[in-house]
mmCIF file of C-alpha atoms in Angstrom:
data_model
loop_
_atom_site.group_PDB
_atom_site.id
_atom_site.type_symbol
_atom_site.label_atom_id
_atom_site.label_comp_id
_atom_site.label_asym_id
_atom_site.label_seq_id
_atom_site.Cartn_x
_atom_site.Cartn_y
_atom_site.Cartn_z
ATOM 1 C CA UNK A 1 34.160 199.485 93.020
ATOM 2 C CA UNK A 2 32.925 199.637 96.610
ATOM 3 C CA UNK A 3 32.471 203.227 97.801
ATOM 4 C CA UNK A 4 31.439 204.921 101.051
ATOM 5 C CA UNK A 5 29.112 207.925 100.978
ATOM 6 C CA UNK A 6 28.616 210.306 103.905
ATOM 7 C CA UNK A 7 25.864 212.911 104.216
ATOM 8 C CA UNK A 8 26.381 215.975 106.420
ATOM 9 C CA UNK A 9 23.246 218.073 106.680
ATOM 10 C CA UNK A 10 21.545 220.341 109.181
ATOM 11 C CA UNK A 11 20.759 223.897 110.103
ATOM 12 C CA UNK A 12 22.262 226.912 108.332
ATOM 13 C CA UNK A 13 25.577 227.985 109.884
ATOM 14 C CA UNK A 14 25.702 224.750 111.856
ATOM 15 C CA UNK A 15 29.247 223.854 110.775
ATOM 16 C CA UNK A 16 28.559 221.469 107.864
ATOM 17 C CA UNK A 17 31.193 222.798 105.456
ATOM 18 C CA UNK A 18 33.872 223.113 108.138
ATOM 19 C CA UNK A 19 33.275 219.537 109.304
ATOM 20 C CA UNK A 20 33.330 218.215 105.729
ATOM 21 C CA UNK A 21 36.621 219.979 104.964
ATOM 22 C CA UNK A 22 38.230 218.747 108.192
ATOM 23 C CA UNK A 23 37.193 215.179 107.417
ATOM 24 C CA UNK A 24 38.479 215.437 103.850
ATOM 25 C CA UNK A 25 41.921 216.426 105.149
ATOM 26 C CA UNK A 26 42.160 213.283 107.282
ATOM 27 C CA UNK A 27 40.277 210.585 105.362
ATOM 28 C CA UNK A 28 42.080 208.758 102.543
ATOM 29 C CA UNK A 29 40.751 209.036 98.981
ATOM 30 C CA UNK A 30 38.039 211.468 100.059
ATOM 31 C CA UNK A 31 36.066 213.868 97.848
ATOM 32 C CA UNK A 32 33.474 216.515 98.797
ATOM 33 C CA UNK A 33 30.395 217.736 96.954
ATOM 34 C CA UNK A 34 28.685 220.831 98.392
ATOM 35 C CA UNK A 35 24.984 221.433 97.809
ATOM 36 C CA UNK A 36 25.586 225.198 97.937
ATOM 37 C CA UNK A 37 27.401 224.908 94.596
ATOM 38 C CA UNK A 38 24.111 223.991 92.918
ATOM 39 C CA UNK A 39 21.936 227.022 93.685
ATOM 40 C CA UNK A 40 20.051 228.330 90.665
ATOM 41 C CA UNK A 41 20.709 231.929 89.494
ATOM 42 C CA UNK A 42 18.907 234.600 91.533
ATOM 43 C CA UNK A 43 16.664 235.327 88.529
ATOM 44 C CA UNK A 44 15.187 231.822 88.898
ATOM 45 C CA UNK A 45 14.533 232.008 92.661
ATOM 46 C CA UNK A 46 10.883 232.396 93.704
ATOM 47 C CA UNK A 47 9.734 235.222 96.007
ATOM 48 C CA UNK A 48 7.150 234.719 98.780
ATOM 49 C CA UNK A 49 4.293 237.036 99.762
ATOM 50 C CA UNK A 50 6.638 238.992 102.062
ATOM 51 C CA UNK A 51 9.077 239.637 99.229
ATOM 52 C CA UNK A 52 11.652 237.178 100.594
ATOM 53 C CA UNK A 53 13.680 235.181 98.058
ATOM 54 C CA UNK A 54 12.999 231.479 98.643
ATOM 55 C CA UNK A 55 16.542 230.147 98.876
ATOM 56 C CA UNK A 56 15.876 227.643 101.664
ATOM 57 C CA UNK A 57 13.835 225.211 99.547
ATOM 58 C CA UNK A 58 14.759 222.358 97.194
ATOM 59 C CA UNK A 59 13.296 224.273 94.251
ATOM 60 C CA UNK A 60 16.106 226.845 94.607
ATOM 61 C CA UNK A 61 18.656 224.154 93.775
ATOM 62 C CA UNK A 62 19.573 222.378 90.559
ATOM 63 C CA UNK A 63 19.318 218.946 92.160
ATOM 64 C CA UNK A 64 19.454 217.126 88.817
ATOM 65 C CA UNK A 65 22.892 218.635 88.186
ATOM 66 C CA UNK A 66 23.982 217.673 91.699
ATOM 67 C CA UNK A 67 22.744 214.093 91.194
ATOM 68 C CA UNK A 68 24.686 213.960 87.941
ATOM 69 C CA UNK A 69 27.896 214.980 89.751
ATOM 70 C CA UNK A 70 27.268 212.314 92.414
ATOM 71 C CA UNK A 71 26.563 209.641 89.771
ATOM 72 C CA UNK A 72 29.761 210.523 87.894
ATOM 73 C CA UNK A 73 31.753 210.137 91.096
ATOM 74 C CA UNK A 74 30.079 206.811 91.945
ATOM 75 C CA UNK A 75 30.848 205.422 88.499
ATOM 76 C CA UNK A 76 34.507 206.422 88.565
ATOM 77 C CA UNK A 77 35.709 208.003 91.830
ATOM 78 C CA UNK A 78 39.323 208.256 90.699
ATOM 79 C CA UNK A 79 38.553 210.342 87.636
ATOM 80 C CA UNK A 80 35.676 212.437 88.954
ATOM 81 C CA UNK A 81 36.011 216.227 88.783
ATOM 82 C CA UNK A 82 35.482 216.411 92.557
ATOM 83 C CA UNK A 83 38.117 213.854 93.484
ATOM 84 C CA UNK A 84 41.003 214.679 95.760
ATOM 85 C CA UNK A 85 44.555 213.339 95.544
ATOM 86 C CA UNK A 86 44.585 209.565 95.688
ATOM 87 C CA UNK A 87 46.674 207.835 98.280
ATOM 88 C CA UNK A 88 46.481 204.096 98.812
ATOM 89 C CA UNK A 89 44.629 202.580 95.859
ATOM 90 C CA UNK A 90 43.317 199.830 98.139
ATOM 91 C CA UNK A 91 41.477 202.268 100.403
ATOM 92 C CA UNK A 92 37.723 202.633 99.881
ATOM 93 C CA UNK A 93 36.850 205.815 97.939
ATOM 94 C CA UNK A 94 34.869 208.152 100.213
ATOM 95 C CA UNK A 95 32.417 210.834 99.105
ATOM 96 C CA UNK A 96 31.169 213.480 101.538
ATOM 97 C CA UNK A 97 28.052 215.338 100.414
ATOM 98 C CA UNK A 98 27.282 218.379 102.546
ATOM 99 C CA UNK A 99 24.277 220.662 102.397
ATOM 100 C CA UNK A 100 21.215 221.981 104.182
ATOM 101 C CA UNK A 101 18.582 219.874 102.367
ATOM 102 C CA UNK A 102 20.076 216.459 101.673
ATOM 103 C CA UNK A 103 17.843 214.072 103.557
ATOM 104 C CA UNK A 104 14.598 215.571 102.208
ATOM 105 C CA UNK A 105 15.522 214.676 98.629
ATOM 106 C CA UNK A 106 14.221 211.171 97.903
ATOM 107 C CA UNK A 107 16.595 210.270 95.019
ATOM 108 C CA UNK A 108 19.486 210.517 97.507
ATOM 109 C CA UNK A 109 17.884 208.173 100.057
ATOM 110 C CA UNK A 110 19.701 205.074 98.806
ATOM 111 C CA UNK A 111 23.237 206.491 98.601
ATOM 112 C CA UNK A 112 24.073 207.049 102.286
ATOM 113 C CA UNK A 113 26.423 204.805 104.231
ATOM 114 C CA UNK A 114 26.400 207.299 107.116
ATOM 115 C CA UNK A 115 24.235 210.367 107.753
ATOM 116 C CA UNK A 116 24.879 213.256 110.155
ATOM 117 C CA UNK A 117 22.638 216.192 111.029
ATOM 118 C CA UNK A 118 24.021 219.279 112.789
ATOM 119 C CA UNK A 119 21.768 221.251 115.120
ATOM 120 C CA UNK A 120 22.241 224.534 116.989
ATOM 121 C CA UNK A 121 19.707 226.532 119.037
ATOM 122 C CA UNK A 122 17.741 229.408 117.498
ATOM 123 C CA UNK A 123 19.674 232.217 119.210
ATOM 124 C CA UNK A 124 23.082 230.797 118.289
ATOM 125 C CA UNK A 125 21.970 230.189 114.712
ATOM 126 C CA UNK A 126 20.697 233.756 114.393
ATOM 127 C CA UNK A 127 23.940 235.120 115.850
ATOM 128 C CA UNK A 128 26.114 233.102 113.460
ATOM 129 C CA UNK A 129 23.953 233.991 110.477
ATOM 130 C CA UNK A 130 24.317 237.706 111.263
ATOM 131 C CA UNK A 131 28.114 237.434 111.043
ATOM 132 C CA UNK A 132 28.118 235.865 107.557
ATOM 133 C CA UNK A 133 28.195 237.800 104.288
ATOM 134 C CA UNK A 134 25.671 236.600 101.715
ATOM 135 C CA UNK A 135 25.161 237.542 98.081
ATOM 136 C CA UNK A 136 22.462 238.743 97.898
ATOM 137 C CA UNK A 137 22.525 239.977 101.543
ATOM 138 C CA UNK A 138 19.813 238.869 103.970
ATOM 139 C CA UNK A 139 17.128 241.588 104.059
ATOM 140 C CA UNK A 140 15.756 242.708 107.461
ATOM 141 C CA UNK A 141 13.554 240.014 109.003
ATOM 142 C CA UNK A 142 14.757 237.298 106.605
ATOM 143 C CA UNK A 143 16.031 234.940 109.308
ATOM 144 C CA UNK A 144 12.804 234.986 111.351
ATOM 145 C CA UNK A 145 10.504 235.310 108.346
ATOM 146 C CA UNK A 146 12.030 232.650 106.119
ATOM 147 C CA UNK A 147 15.279 230.932 107.144
ATOM 148 C CA UNK A 148 14.324 229.554 110.579
ATOM 149 C CA UNK A 149 10.703 228.617 109.691
ATOM 150 C CA UNK A 150 11.966 226.724 106.611
ATOM 151 C CA UNK A 151 14.559 224.899 108.717
ATOM 152 C CA UNK A 152 11.894 223.781 111.204
ATOM 153 C CA UNK A 153 9.538 222.729 108.396
ATOM 154 C CA UNK A 154 12.163 220.727 106.530
ATOM 155 C CA UNK A 155 13.506 219.093 109.682
ATOM 156 C CA UNK A 156 9.985 217.992 110.624
ATOM 157 C CA UNK A 157 9.401 216.574 107.137
ATOM 158 C CA UNK A 158 12.765 214.801 107.225
ATOM 159 C CA UNK A 159 12.053 213.184 110.579
ATOM 160 C CA UNK A 160 8.621 212.029 109.388
ATOM 161 C CA UNK A 161 9.929 210.418 106.200
ATOM 162 C CA UNK A 162 13.488 209.211 106.735
ATOM 163 C CA UNK A 163 13.827 205.419 106.850
ATOM 164 C CA UNK A 164 17.529 205.175 107.759
ATOM 165 C CA UNK A 165 19.627 206.113 110.787
ATOM 166 C CA UNK A 166 20.690 209.733 111.189
ATOM 167 C CA UNK A 167 23.290 210.709 113.794
ATOM 168 C CA UNK A 168 22.439 214.084 115.350
ATOM 169 C CA UNK A 169 25.385 216.335 116.191
ATOM 170 C CA UNK A 170 25.535 219.275 118.600
ATOM 171 C CA UNK A 171 26.805 222.144 116.453
ATOM 172 C CA UNK A 172 27.711 224.187 119.543
ATOM 173 C CA UNK A 173 30.605 221.793 120.234
ATOM 174 C CA UNK A 174 34.088 222.835 119.157
ATOM 175 C CA UNK A 175 35.295 222.042 115.634
ATOM 176 C CA UNK A 176 37.804 219.619 117.145
ATOM 177 C CA UNK A 177 35.195 217.737 119.206
ATOM 178 C CA UNK A 178 32.812 217.421 116.264
ATOM 179 C CA UNK A 179 35.596 216.235 113.992
ATOM 180 C CA UNK A 180 36.798 213.633 116.517
ATOM 181 C CA UNK A 181 33.284 212.279 117.091
ATOM 182 C CA UNK A 182 32.480 211.906 113.400
ATOM 183 C CA UNK A 183 35.935 210.744 112.306
ATOM 184 C CA UNK A 184 35.943 207.915 114.863
ATOM 185 C CA UNK A 185 32.434 206.895 113.828
ATOM 186 C CA UNK A 186 33.379 206.804 110.128
ATOM 187 C CA UNK A 187 36.545 204.776 110.791
ATOM 188 C CA UNK A 188 34.436 202.228 112.714
ATOM 189 C CA UNK A 189 31.909 202.017 109.875
ATOM 190 C CA UNK A 190 34.667 201.588 107.271
ATOM 191 C CA UNK A 191 36.174 198.784 109.361
ATOM 192 C CA UNK A 192 32.772 197.051 109.504
ATOM 193 C CA UNK A 193 32.440 197.369 105.729
ATOM 194 C CA UNK A 194 35.879 195.812 105.215
ATOM 195 C CA UNK A 195 34.974 192.908 107.498
ATOM 196 C CA UNK A 196 31.794 192.298 105.500
ATOM 197 C CA UNK A 197 33.776 192.325 102.248
ATOM 198 C CA UNK A 198 36.270 189.811 103.630
ATOM 199 C CA UNK A 199 33.547 187.438 104.850
ATOM 200 C CA UNK A 200 31.368 187.835 101.743
#
């Protein structure tokens, strides 16, 4: 079965989850997998020399388990545990994968039909982060000492190694504007895919 897989990645508090949920509401036969659901238990998270828990690294995530969930969906989208209600059976099954470290993980490189990366400036990111409740809570200095440096490091590595097109999104735009931009882009890509299937 032909499927369509979308990656939504980017900076912490950039609007990834909100965008994914908004798209799921409006796209037919659409499922969402969130990378945040695959964090390892706190007891397995490494600590750096400053005493900060290293949550913003791939090693903090059970990526094998996440890949297994993605593979299960790909094999049978209709019966996957992450599937949404099915509408028109003729519509292409869509999977949205959202998370902060998607495009740095090589085993995922071949799955994307469309990739989006949300960015927001440092000050706005810090402000948004301060309004969120985390468990465990961010200790003093965690954003500047770990979160932002890790974001910059991983973004640099991503841009050096990625071999496919990534669409950058301005996370300071309104939810509605971001949704409209991405929704229209996805609809265009799905239409192209259908044309290719017809002519194949």
